[in-house]
Tab-separated table of C-alpha atoms and ligand atoms in Angstrom:
chain	number	residue	atom	x	y	z
A	14	MET	CA	68.990	68.920	118.492
A	15	SER	CA	69.715	72.574	117.705
A	16	LYS	CA	66.845	75.034	117.358
A	17	PRO	CA	65.540	75.204	113.747
A	18	LYS	CA	66.461	78.354	111.825
A	19	GLU	CA	64.566	79.988	108.987
A	20	PHE	CA	66.142	80.739	105.614
A	21	SER	CA	64.998	80.872	102.023
A	22	SER	CA	64.787	77.329	100.687
A	23	MET	CA	67.613	77.840	98.152
A	24	THR	CA	71.054	76.593	99.116
A	25	LYS	CA	74.229	76.373	97.082
A	26	ASP	CA	73.883	72.566	96.961
A	27	LYS	CA	70.333	72.863	95.645
A	28	LEU	CA	71.402	75.375	93.011
A	29	MET	CA	74.178	73.037	91.899
A	30	THR	CA	71.776	70.073	91.798
A	31	TYR	CA	69.314	71.965	89.559
A	32	THR	CA	72.177	73.008	87.264
A	33	PHE	CA	73.476	69.436	87.168
A	34	ILE	CA	70.042	68.094	86.184
A	35	ALA	CA	69.758	70.717	83.408
A	36	LEU	CA	73.196	69.773	82.058
A	37	LEU	CA	72.382	66.068	82.333
A	38	ILE	CA	69.337	66.582	80.104
A	39	LEU	CA	71.595	68.217	77.507
A	40	ALA	CA	74.063	65.333	77.833
A	41	VAL	CA	71.205	62.930	77.032
A	42	VAL	CA	70.164	65.081	74.030
A	43	SER	CA	73.747	64.978	72.734
A	44	TYR	CA	73.870	61.211	73.317
A	45	LEU	CA	70.806	60.819	71.070
A	46	SER	CA	72.774	62.507	68.284
A	47	PHE	CA	76.435	61.673	68.862
A	48	GLY	CA	75.901	58.273	70.451
A	49	VAL	CA	77.918	56.626	73.184
A	50	GLU	CA	81.063	58.708	72.524
A	51	SER	CA	79.505	61.851	74.013
A	52	LEU	CA	78.341	59.860	77.034
A	53	ILE	CA	81.834	58.473	77.699
A	54	LEU	CA	83.219	61.992	77.256
A	55	ALA	CA	80.878	63.212	80.031
A	56	LEU	CA	81.703	60.258	82.310
A	57	VAL	CA	85.454	60.811	81.917
A	58	SER	CA	85.224	64.532	82.572
A	59	VAL	CA	82.880	64.247	85.575
A	60	GLY	CA	84.874	61.308	86.981
A	61	VAL	CA	88.147	63.243	86.812
A	62	ALA	CA	86.611	66.394	88.337
A	63	VAL	CA	84.937	64.545	91.228
A	64	GLY	CA	88.070	62.441	91.829
A	65	ILE	CA	90.236	65.565	92.110
A	66	ASP	CA	87.695	67.174	94.436
A	67	ILE	CA	87.772	64.140	96.739
A	68	LEU	CA	91.580	64.075	96.630
A	69	PHE	CA	91.862	67.773	97.552
A	70	SER	CA	89.345	67.371	100.383
A	71	LYS	CA	91.607	64.687	101.871
A	72	VAL	CA	95.007	66.326	101.427
A	73	ALA	CA	94.391	70.082	101.513
A	74	VAL	CA	93.238	72.093	104.473
A	75	ASP	CA	90.471	74.540	103.545
A	76	SER	CA	89.223	72.525	100.588
A	77	PRO	CA	85.840	71.140	101.654
A	78	LEU	CA	84.285	68.357	99.614
A	79	ASN	CA	81.930	69.840	97.028
A	80	ILE	CA	80.984	66.930	94.834
A	81	MET	CA	77.995	68.535	93.129
A	82	SER	CA	79.982	71.631	92.157
A	83	ALA	CA	82.773	69.400	90.751
A	84	ALA	CA	80.225	67.305	88.835
A	85	VAL	CA	78.662	70.450	87.315
A	86	PHE	CA	82.114	71.643	86.283
A	87	GLY	CA	82.918	68.241	84.748
A	88	LEU	CA	79.710	68.208	82.724
A	89	ILE	CA	80.337	71.742	81.452
A	90	VAL	CA	83.841	70.728	80.318
A	91	ALA	CA	82.403	67.744	78.411
A	92	LEU	CA	79.553	69.748	76.902
A	93	CYS	CA	81.820	72.546	75.676
A	94	TYR	CA	84.144	70.058	73.970
A	95	THR	CA	83.991	69.732	70.199
A	96	LEU	CA	83.181	66.339	68.732
A	97	GLY	CA	84.105	66.221	65.069
A	98	LYS	CA	81.306	64.247	63.554
A	99	PRO	CA	81.495	64.156	60.630
A	100	THR	CA	85.163	65.032	60.331
A	101	MET	CA	86.017	68.028	58.220
A	102	ALA	CA	88.700	68.248	55.583
A	103	SER	CA	90.977	70.274	57.809
A	104	VAL	CA	93.787	70.005	60.300
A	105	GLU	CA	92.498	69.053	63.747
A	106	VAL	CA	93.439	71.384	66.565
A	107	MET	CA	92.346	69.186	69.426
A	108	PRO	CA	91.503	65.516	68.927
A	109	LEU	CA	87.890	65.520	67.764
A	110	ILE	CA	87.226	61.812	68.002
A	111	ALA	CA	87.841	58.983	70.508
A	112	PRO	CA	90.131	57.964	72.116
A	113	GLY	CA	92.038	61.277	71.761
A	114	SER	CA	88.942	63.238	72.757
A	115	TYR	CA	88.683	61.309	76.058
A	116	ILE	CA	92.312	62.045	76.920
A	117	PHE	CA	91.924	65.727	76.112
A	118	VAL	CA	88.703	66.144	78.045
A	119	ALA	CA	90.389	64.483	81.063
A	120	LEU	CA	93.292	66.931	80.668
A	121	ILE	CA	90.970	69.961	80.506
A	122	SER	CA	89.031	68.695	83.536
A	123	THR	CA	92.280	68.292	85.490
A	124	ILE	CA	93.631	71.737	84.541
A	125	GLY	CA	90.285	73.350	85.370
A	126	MET	CA	89.889	71.670	88.760
A	127	VAL	CA	93.459	72.155	89.951
A	128	LEU	CA	94.420	75.497	88.456
A	129	PHE	CA	91.163	77.383	88.073
A	130	LYS	CA	88.914	75.977	90.797
A	131	LYS	CA	91.239	74.976	93.641
A	132	ILE	CA	94.335	77.189	93.257
A	133	GLN	CA	92.450	80.209	91.895
A	134	GLY	CA	89.914	79.838	94.737
A	135	ILE	CA	92.623	80.257	97.410
A	136	GLY	CA	92.627	84.008	96.720
A	137	GLY	CA	89.024	84.279	97.919
A	138	ARG	CA	87.393	84.652	94.513
A	139	LYS	CA	87.660	83.197	91.043
A	140	PHE	CA	88.519	85.615	88.259
A	141	VAL	CA	88.032	83.477	85.162
A	142	ASN	CA	85.537	80.792	84.258
A	143	PRO	CA	87.353	77.512	85.089
A	144	ALA	CA	85.999	75.493	82.135
A	145	ALA	CA	86.673	78.236	79.559
A	146	ALA	CA	90.129	79.063	80.920
A	147	ALA	CA	91.129	75.376	81.118
A	148	LYS	CA	90.078	74.789	77.506
A	149	LEU	CA	92.151	77.785	76.405
A	150	VAL	CA	95.172	76.510	78.365
A	151	ALA	CA	94.813	73.083	76.707
A	152	MET	CA	94.804	74.898	73.363
A	153	ILE	CA	98.096	76.725	74.041
A	154	PRO	CA	100.165	74.397	71.808
A	155	PHE	CA	97.753	75.192	68.962
A	156	LEU	CA	97.164	78.878	69.640
A	157	ASN	CA	98.915	80.024	66.481
A	158	THR	CA	96.566	77.840	64.436
A	159	VAL	CA	93.457	78.829	66.334
A	160	LEU	CA	94.100	82.517	66.842
A	161	LEU	CA	95.964	83.546	63.716
A	162	PRO	CA	93.340	84.314	61.103
A	163	SER	CA	95.713	83.493	58.257
A	164	ASP	CA	96.021	79.908	59.545
A	165	HIS	CA	92.397	79.538	60.438
A	166	MET	CA	90.637	80.793	57.342
A	167	VAL	CA	89.598	79.005	54.209
A	168	THR	CA	93.043	79.392	52.683
A	169	GLY	CA	94.855	78.312	55.865
A	170	ASN	CA	95.221	75.114	57.851
A	171	LEU	CA	91.762	74.891	59.314
A	172	GLN	CA	89.789	75.709	56.185
A	173	MET	CA	87.310	77.839	58.100
A	174	PRO	CA	85.164	80.126	55.970
A	175	ALA	CA	85.671	83.870	56.388
A	176	LEU	CA	82.670	85.779	57.667
A	177	ALA	CA	84.351	89.110	56.864
A	178	GLY	CA	82.533	89.447	53.554
A	179	PRO	CA	79.087	88.825	52.097
A	180	ILE	CA	77.440	85.491	52.919
A	181	GLY	CA	74.597	83.702	51.180
A	182	TYR	CA	72.771	80.389	51.118
A	183	ASP	CA	74.772	79.196	48.184
A	184	VAL	CA	78.036	80.127	46.542
A	185	ILE	CA	77.695	83.717	45.468
A	186	GLY	CA	80.856	83.315	43.484
A	187	GLY	CA	83.810	85.273	42.307
A	188	ASN	CA	83.991	87.846	45.088
A	189	GLY	CA	85.118	85.685	47.990
A	190	ALA	CA	81.598	85.420	49.346
A	191	PHE	CA	80.989	82.856	52.063
A	192	SER	CA	78.639	80.082	50.997
A	193	PHE	CA	76.655	79.275	54.070
A	194	ALA	CA	75.201	76.188	52.457
A	195	GLY	CA	78.654	74.998	51.468
A	196	TYR	CA	79.904	75.443	55.017
A	197	LEU	CA	76.908	73.662	56.505
A	198	GLN	CA	77.289	70.814	54.072
A	199	ALA	CA	80.939	70.339	54.983
A	200	CYS	CA	80.629	70.974	58.692
A	201	PHE	CA	77.171	69.892	59.729
A	202	ALA	CA	76.639	67.186	57.085
A	203	SER	CA	73.512	68.758	55.740
A	204	PRO	CA	73.271	68.528	51.991
A	205	THR	CA	69.850	70.188	52.019
A	206	ALA	CA	70.528	73.353	53.996
A	207	THR	CA	70.109	75.815	51.178
A	208	THR	CA	66.958	77.699	52.105
A	209	TYR	CA	65.871	79.922	54.964
A	210	SER	CA	63.756	77.259	56.676
A	211	SER	CA	66.281	74.437	56.215
A	212	VAL	CA	69.112	76.556	57.650
A	213	TYR	CA	66.886	77.560	60.555
A	214	ASP	CA	65.870	73.950	61.173
A	215	LEU	CA	69.475	72.849	61.192
A	216	MET	CA	70.813	75.557	63.502
A	217	LEU	CA	67.917	75.230	65.951
A	218	VAL	CA	67.113	71.534	66.005
A	219	GLN	CA	70.264	69.534	65.363
A	220	LYS	CA	73.784	70.516	64.476
A	221	TRP	CA	76.922	68.454	64.143
A	222	HIS	CA	80.603	69.099	64.519
A	223	GLY	CA	80.426	71.574	67.304
A	224	TRP	CA	80.200	71.884	71.037
A	225	VAL	CA	78.546	68.743	72.342
A	226	GLY	CA	76.180	70.661	74.614
A	227	GLY	CA	75.050	72.963	71.819
A	228	ILE	CA	74.029	70.232	69.405
A	229	SER	CA	70.394	71.343	69.663
A	230	SER	CA	69.842	75.060	70.213
A	231	ILE	CA	66.177	74.508	70.999
A	232	ALA	CA	67.057	72.004	73.758
A	233	VAL	CA	69.582	74.456	75.260
A	234	ILE	CA	67.010	77.273	75.194
A	235	ILE	CA	64.198	75.202	76.786
A	236	VAL	CA	66.400	73.650	79.496
A	237	GLY	CA	68.181	76.970	80.123
A	238	ILE	CA	64.947	78.952	80.523
A	239	ALA	CA	63.510	76.278	82.852
A	240	LEU	CA	66.618	76.588	85.054
A	241	PHE	CA	66.377	80.400	85.023
A	242	VAL	CA	62.717	80.256	86.108
A	243	ILE	CA	63.421	77.840	88.965
A	244	ALA	CA	66.460	79.768	90.253
A	245	ARG	CA	65.661	83.266	88.954
A	246	ARG	CA	66.856	85.093	92.081
A	247	TYR	CA	70.231	83.441	91.990
A	248	ILE	CA	71.103	82.965	88.307
A	249	LYS	CA	72.358	85.928	86.294
A	250	TRP	CA	69.990	85.523	83.357
A	251	ARG	CA	70.385	89.198	82.426
A	252	ILE	CA	73.816	88.335	81.032
A	253	THR	CA	72.253	85.763	78.686
A	254	VAL	CA	69.598	88.215	77.476
A	255	SER	CA	72.004	91.111	76.876
A	256	TYR	CA	74.563	88.780	75.260
A	257	LEU	CA	72.121	87.217	72.793
A	258	ALA	CA	70.495	90.582	71.968
A	259	THR	CA	73.940	92.118	71.286
A	260	VAL	CA	75.043	89.191	69.115
A	261	ALA	CA	71.835	89.429	67.043
A	262	LEU	CA	72.041	93.213	66.610
A	263	PHE	CA	75.744	93.288	65.797
A	264	ALA	CA	75.329	90.441	63.286
A	265	LEU	CA	72.462	92.314	61.602
A	266	VAL	CA	74.654	95.430	61.315
A	267	LEU	CA	77.541	93.392	59.816
A	268	GLY	CA	75.110	91.670	57.430
A	269	PHE	CA	73.982	95.086	56.232
A	270	VAL	CA	77.562	96.384	55.938
A	271	TYR	CA	78.738	93.365	53.933
A	272	GLY	CA	75.566	93.150	51.812
A	273	ASP	CA	74.523	89.613	52.755
A	274	GLY	CA	72.011	87.790	50.572
A	275	ASP	CA	69.683	87.378	53.562
A	276	PRO	CA	70.133	89.747	56.520
A	277	LEU	CA	69.053	87.085	59.032
A	278	LEU	CA	71.526	84.457	57.919
A	279	ARG	CA	74.519	85.900	59.758
A	280	ALA	CA	72.489	86.423	62.939
A	281	ILE	CA	71.291	82.802	62.833
A	282	PHE	CA	74.884	81.629	62.546
A	283	HIS	CA	76.292	83.724	65.394
A	284	LEU	CA	73.337	83.075	67.715
A	285	PHE	CA	72.846	79.366	67.268
A	286	ILE	CA	76.291	77.955	66.615
A	287	GLY	CA	76.872	75.535	69.526
A	288	SER	CA	79.636	77.566	71.151
A	289	SER	CA	77.475	80.693	71.460
A	290	ILE	CA	74.166	79.218	72.549
A	291	PHE	CA	75.564	76.799	75.143
A	292	LEU	CA	77.902	79.424	76.554
A	293	ALA	CA	75.058	81.961	76.767
A	294	PHE	CA	72.989	79.799	79.112
A	295	PHE	CA	75.508	77.717	81.020
A	296	MET	CA	78.888	79.441	81.130
A	297	ALA	CA	78.365	83.184	80.801
A	298	THR	CA	76.085	83.121	83.860
A	299	ASP	CA	78.658	81.523	86.201
A	300	PRO	CA	78.038	83.633	89.338
A	301	ALA	CA	81.593	83.420	90.676
A	302	THR	CA	83.241	85.113	87.694
A	303	THR	CA	80.604	87.657	86.628
A	304	PRO	CA	79.528	91.069	88.004
A	305	LEU	CA	77.302	91.424	91.066
A	306	THR	CA	75.180	94.377	89.932
A	307	TYR	CA	72.423	94.318	87.286
A	308	LEU	CA	74.051	97.128	85.280
A	309	GLY	CA	77.429	95.381	85.482
A	310	GLN	CA	75.806	92.173	84.229
A	311	GLY	CA	74.196	94.054	81.316
A	312	ILE	CA	77.520	95.618	80.294
A	313	PHE	CA	79.201	92.220	80.686
A	314	GLY	CA	76.667	90.626	78.304
A	315	VAL	CA	77.040	93.414	75.726
A	316	GLY	CA	80.857	93.214	75.824
A	317	LEU	CA	80.739	89.430	75.554
A	318	GLY	CA	78.423	89.647	72.531
A	319	ILE	CA	80.560	92.215	70.699
A	320	LEU	CA	83.804	90.304	71.336
A	321	THR	CA	82.258	86.972	70.299
A	322	VAL	CA	81.047	88.315	66.938
A	323	LEU	CA	84.357	90.115	66.321
A	324	ILE	CA	86.415	86.973	67.064
A	325	GLN	CA	84.164	84.733	64.960
A	326	THR	CA	84.123	87.211	62.060
A	327	TYR	CA	87.699	88.449	61.902
A	328	MET	CA	89.632	85.520	63.376
A	329	SER	CA	87.365	82.722	62.068
A	330	PHE	CA	87.626	81.115	65.510
A	331	PHE	CA	84.055	79.860	65.794
A	332	GLY	CA	84.472	78.699	69.397
A	333	GLY	CA	85.810	82.196	70.164
A	334	SER	CA	83.088	82.875	72.717
A	335	ILE	CA	85.302	81.219	75.373
A	336	LEU	CA	88.109	83.680	74.658
A	337	ALA	CA	85.574	86.518	74.816
A	338	LEU	CA	84.248	85.129	78.113
A	339	VAL	CA	87.669	84.977	79.762
A	340	ILE	CA	88.410	88.574	78.655
A	341	MET	CA	85.111	89.810	80.108
A	342	ASN	CA	85.660	87.757	83.311
A	343	VAL	CA	88.880	89.663	83.918
A	344	LEU	CA	86.918	92.929	83.709
A	345	SER	CA	84.308	91.756	86.246
A	346	PRO	CA	85.907	93.346	89.342
A	347	LYS	CA	85.723	96.725	87.561
A	348	LEU	CA	82.085	96.111	86.533
A	349	ASP	CA	81.193	95.300	90.168
A	350	LYS	CA	81.655	98.999	90.883
A	351	ILE	CA	79.047	100.054	88.315
A	352	GLY	CA	75.342	100.129	89.101
A	353	LYS	CA	75.362	99.690	92.885
A	354	LEU	CA	72.065	100.887	94.380
A	355	LYS	CA	72.171	104.157	96.259
A	356	PRO	CA	71.931	103.391	100.008
A	357	SER	CA	68.948	104.986	101.670
A	358	THR	CA	67.808	105.491	105.257
A	359	GLU	CA	64.228	104.835	104.161
A	360	THR	CA	62.987	101.304	104.644
A	361	LYS	CA	61.693	99.455	101.622
A	362	GLU	CA	60.194	96.039	102.330
A	363	PRO	CA	61.517	93.537	99.760
A	364	LYS	CA	59.546	90.599	98.387
A	365	LEU	CA	61.224	87.624	100.001
A	366	PRO	CA	61.242	84.028	98.743
A	367	LYS	CA	59.397	81.295	100.654
A	368	ALA	CA	60.924	80.412	104.017
A	369	LYS	CA	62.022	76.982	105.145
A	370	GLN	CA	63.214	75.739	108.515
A	371	PHE	CA	66.651	74.148	108.765
A	372	THR	CA	67.951	72.298	111.820
A	373	SER	CA	71.511	72.061	110.556
A	374	VAL	CA	73.045	74.923	108.606
A	375	LYS	CA	75.912	74.223	106.207
A	376	THR	CA	77.896	77.297	105.166
A	377	TYR	CA	79.920	77.863	101.990
A	378	ASP	CA	82.055	80.574	100.444
A	379	CYS	CA	80.085	83.356	98.743
A	380	ILE	CA	78.971	82.269	95.272
A	381	ARG	CA	78.515	85.931	94.160
A	382	CYS	CA	74.874	85.550	93.180
A	383	GLY	CA	74.165	89.115	94.365
A	384	ALA	CA	70.846	88.141	96.019
A	385	CYS	CA	71.789	89.867	99.304
A	386	MET	CA	72.210	93.190	97.448
A	387	ARG	CA	68.702	93.012	96.043
A	388	VAL	CA	66.780	92.312	99.242
A	389	CYS	CA	68.386	94.854	101.528
A	390	CYS	CA	65.640	97.215	102.621
A	391	HIS	CA	68.203	100.075	102.637
A	392	LYS	CA	69.735	99.192	99.265
A	393	LEU	CA	73.070	98.325	100.879
A	394	SER	CA	75.611	95.883	99.454
A	395	PRO	CA	75.950	93.397	102.353
A	396	ILE	CA	78.546	91.143	100.741
A	397	LEU	CA	80.788	94.096	99.857
A	398	ILE	CA	80.435	95.457	103.398
A	399	LYS	CA	81.314	92.034	104.803
A	400	GLN	CA	84.409	91.810	102.593
A	401	ALA	CA	85.496	95.300	103.667
A	402	PHE	CA	84.845	94.405	107.309
A	403	ASP	CA	86.947	91.220	106.994
A	404	LYS	CA	89.800	93.440	105.799
A	405	GLN	CA	89.042	96.014	108.510
A	406	ASP	CA	88.752	98.585	105.717
A	407	VAL	CA	86.910	101.411	107.508
A	408	ASN	CA	86.972	103.756	104.518
A	409	THR	CA	85.133	101.310	102.262
A	410	ILE	CA	82.687	100.414	105.041
A	411	SER	CA	81.896	104.099	105.391
A	412	LYS	CA	81.547	104.595	101.626
A	413	LEU	CA	79.150	101.646	101.512
A	414	SER	CA	76.983	103.311	104.220
A	415	ALA	CA	77.023	100.334	106.598
A	416	ASP	CA	75.597	102.606	109.307
A	417	TYR	CA	72.182	102.528	107.541
A	418	CYS	CA	71.783	98.835	108.425
A	419	THR	CA	68.860	98.204	110.761
A	420	GLY	CA	69.649	94.517	111.249
A	421	CYS	CA	66.517	93.195	109.525
A	422	GLY	CA	68.398	90.044	108.458
A	423	HIS	CA	66.913	89.788	104.959
A	424	CYS	CA	70.414	89.433	103.488
A	425	THR	CA	71.218	86.426	105.684
A	426	PHE	CA	67.771	84.939	104.963
A	427	VAL	CA	68.261	84.808	101.163
A	428	CYS	CA	71.946	83.898	101.054
A	429	PRO	CA	72.291	80.421	99.476
A	430	ALA	CA	75.788	80.150	100.981
A	431	ARG	CA	74.265	80.748	104.446
A	432	ILE	CA	76.721	83.508	105.329
A	433	ASP	CA	75.696	85.502	108.388
A	434	LEU	CA	75.810	88.825	106.555
A	435	ARG	CA	73.617	90.580	109.088
A	436	ALA	CA	76.138	89.921	111.862
A	437	SER	CA	79.027	91.159	109.723
A	438	VAL	CA	77.232	94.313	108.587
A	439	LEU	CA	76.166	95.129	112.164
A	440	ARG	CA	79.737	94.638	113.343
A	441	ALA	CA	80.927	96.892	110.542
A	442	LYS	CA	78.378	99.481	111.649
A	443	ALA	CA	79.632	99.232	115.220
A	444	MET	CA	83.169	99.678	113.929
A	445	LEU	CA	82.145	102.899	112.184
A	446	ARG	CA	80.441	104.208	115.307
A	447	GLY	CA	83.558	103.439	117.322
A	448	GLN	CA	85.653	105.712	115.100
B	26	SF4	S1	70.539	93.228	107.901
B	26	SF4	FE1	71.320	95.218	107.250
B	26	SF4	S2	72.487	94.778	105.402
B	26	SF4	FE2	71.182	92.983	105.769
B	26	SF4	S3	69.331	93.377	104.566
B	26	SF4	FE3	68.929	94.185	106.613
B	26	SF4	S4	69.517	96.335	106.519
B	26	SF4	FE4	70.417	95.338	104.723
B	27	SF4	S1	76.768	86.704	100.297
B	27	SF4	FE1	75.322	87.636	98.836
B	27	SF4	S2	76.321	87.348	96.871
B	27	SF4	FE2	77.317	85.925	98.287
B	27	SF4	S3	76.198	84.014	98.104
B	27	SF4	FE3	75.257	85.143	99.778
B	27	SF4	S4	73.558	86.249	98.819
B	27	SF4	FE4	74.923	85.586	97.173
């Protein structure tokens, strides 16, 4: 047996298992409301994703089996699907009820796994969130309906209310004001949502006709925070915080500008509609497609919040947070360059997580959690140095001050993908010295 090695107890598989359990809890919550249809939706999506993962592991070189990651992806696809219960008096964009919903969720799962997880991954990193991008691709035949405000608004095909005007609990009348109560009654089947507390109850406790995973905002918040606490070093919760804070602030400003009846009403809508709250906790934090640095993550969250409110307000596309997410994902490589710590020759001892001994060490591709950048005692960026070293890019290695590395090994210790960063950084340092 090989000699045991010490690492932090977190591995990529463990991280995926925790995320899967969190999503499973939300799937059960949605089952309690939507019934068996939401459960079948999840089974179809997860089944397709895992099946494709197994198939690729058998036929493609360099595509290791990663069942838990595929299962997490499948559950996210199912939970960000819209189930139209009760149906609204509007044209359907994607099939909102079974069996059409099962076929569509299988299609999104297939597109996401093949195009955005497997093929996109060949390039070494993923640029867009696979579930969000796959849903947008599946919407291509309907993009004119979804993205053209004239088709989407109350006078158009989809009969969506316009938020670009004053909103109130009830019909304000005459001036094109948006009746929040009217919308809730039509969309969320709530004939009683006409007061502050009833609207709050509805948006927090149980909604209908929206993203399956966001049916209960309170469940998403509790499960999401529990996951953040358990995996706080590895999950980019700062994106969630900055996103939700931006959405709330921007909505308050718009409420003031448009003279809403109640200034909080608009914020409640934008924050707790299923597409925003579920995305905030379970999609916006996807490590692979978001910035590595804390400042980059903050800017990412702010940009995501502003775009989401703009799309929901001026395009009446209430699931518009996925479009906002894909746009911000594309900007991630630029945001990676903002907020890197300044390398220092001084040694600062980091607080390390608990150690665990492993006899067999399974390695993965970098999941871009950024943990290695936070524990380096010289504030280096080990993963960026490794990437530069792999490309033999001496200039970047020099700019990233690889020569400050003292080989402490903290970066390798915390890495959940078990990449030997220490060895790469020391080799990069040797390369610099050899110049
Ligand atoms: S081994 Fe080098 S790069 Fe890694 S944490 Fe220590 S000093 Fe930083
Ligand atoms: S190399 Fe760094 S960013 Fe990548 S998985 Fe390991 S700790 Fe996370």
